């Protein structure tokens, strides 16, 4: 007896992936902006993106991208868990 739910078609996962990408990217953007604001207002020192040889710029680009990817993975997993929990009640 197979207790696993059938695999979801890829087209059913597209909305979860898009929402995860948007929410994760927004969270990453807010994270980088928070670090920049903290540095400017609390520490009194603005971040010099051009003066770091591109390292800081790469970090400020990579963080939202990584958060967007993580958001997509988390959204797809949560969507799969929610679907499985609905099938257990039958």
Short mmCIF file of C-alpha atoms in Angstrom, two decimals:
data_model
loop_
_atom_site.label_atom_id
_atom_site.label_comp_id
_atom_site.label_asym_id
_atom_site.label_seq_id
_atom_site.Cartn_x
_atom_site.Cartn_y
_atom_site.Cartn_z
CA UNK A 1 0.00 0.00 0.00
CA UNK A 2 1.43 3.32 -1.07
CA UNK A 3 0.88 6.04 1.54
CA UNK A 4 2.64 8.77 -0.39
CA UNK A 5 0.56 11.33 -2.17
CA UNK A 6 0.98 11.49 -5.93
CA UNK A 7 3.59 13.90 -7.21
CA UNK A 8 2.29 17.32 -8.08
CA UNK A 9 2.61 18.33 -11.70
CA UNK A 10 5.23 21.03 -12.29
CA UNK A 11 2.59 23.50 -13.43
CA UNK A 12 0.91 23.28 -10.01
CA UNK A 13 4.14 24.36 -8.32
CA UNK A 14 4.60 27.50 -10.41
CA UNK A 15 2.49 29.80 -8.18
CA UNK A 16 4.35 28.64 -5.07
CA UNK A 17 7.71 29.22 -6.75
CA UNK A 18 6.74 32.71 -7.91
CA UNK A 19 5.43 33.74 -4.50
CA UNK A 20 8.54 32.30 -2.83
CA UNK A 21 10.83 34.15 -5.22
CA UNK A 22 9.06 37.45 -4.65
CA UNK A 23 8.84 37.15 -0.87
CA UNK A 24 12.40 35.85 -0.51
CA UNK A 25 13.79 38.53 -2.81
CA UNK A 26 11.91 41.23 -0.93
CA UNK A 27 13.22 39.88 2.38
CA UNK A 28 16.77 39.88 1.02
CA UNK A 29 16.38 43.41 -0.27
CA UNK A 30 15.06 44.58 3.10
CA UNK A 31 17.97 42.84 4.81
CA UNK A 32 20.55 44.64 2.71
CA UNK A 33 18.76 47.97 3.12
CA UNK A 34 18.61 47.44 6.88
CA UNK A 35 22.35 46.81 7.01
CA UNK A 36 22.97 49.94 4.95
CA UNK A 37 20.67 52.07 7.11
CA UNK A 38 22.18 50.69 10.31
CA UNK A 39 25.65 51.51 9.06
CA UNK A 40 24.66 55.02 8.02
CA UNK A 41 22.49 56.09 10.94
CA UNK A 42 23.75 54.12 13.92
CA UNK A 43 27.43 53.77 13.10
CA UNK A 44 27.60 57.11 11.29
CA UNK A 45 29.53 55.63 8.38
CA UNK A 46 28.02 55.17 4.93
CA UNK A 47 28.94 51.98 3.11
CA UNK A 48 31.30 52.65 0.22
CA UNK A 49 30.34 50.13 -2.43
CA UNK A 50 32.79 51.45 -5.03
CA UNK A 51 35.72 51.54 -2.64
CA UNK A 52 35.67 47.87 -1.73
CA UNK A 53 36.72 46.55 -5.11
CA UNK A 54 33.26 45.25 -5.90
CA UNK A 55 33.09 42.83 -2.98
CA UNK A 56 30.42 44.78 -1.12
CA UNK A 57 28.46 45.28 -4.33
CA UNK A 58 28.57 41.53 -4.98
CA UNK A 59 27.28 40.88 -1.46
CA UNK A 60 24.47 43.38 -1.89
CA UNK A 61 23.44 41.66 -5.13
CA UNK A 62 23.92 38.10 -3.90
CA UNK A 63 21.92 38.38 -0.67
CA UNK A 64 18.55 39.10 -2.34
CA UNK A 65 19.22 36.43 -4.96
CA UNK A 66 20.07 33.82 -2.35
CA UNK A 67 17.05 34.80 -0.27
CA UNK A 68 14.83 34.56 -3.36
CA UNK A 69 16.10 31.04 -4.07
CA UNK A 70 15.58 29.99 -0.47
CA UNK A 71 12.10 31.51 -0.52
CA UNK A 72 11.19 29.49 -3.60
CA UNK A 73 12.46 26.24 -2.07
CA UNK A 74 10.64 26.87 1.20
CA UNK A 75 7.40 27.79 -0.59
CA UNK A 76 7.43 24.62 -2.70
CA UNK A 77 8.11 22.44 0.33
CA UNK A 78 5.37 24.11 2.38
CA UNK A 79 2.91 23.77 -0.48
CA UNK A 80 3.73 20.06 -0.68
CA UNK A 81 3.29 19.62 3.08
CA UNK A 82 -0.06 21.40 3.05
CA UNK A 83 -1.26 19.20 0.23
CA UNK A 84 -0.20 16.00 2.02
CA UNK A 85 -1.87 17.07 5.26
CA UNK A 86 -5.19 17.54 3.43
CA UNK A 87 -5.01 14.00 2.04
CA UNK A 88 -4.48 12.41 5.47
CA UNK A 89 -7.91 13.47 6.65
CA UNK A 90 -9.68 11.22 4.15
#
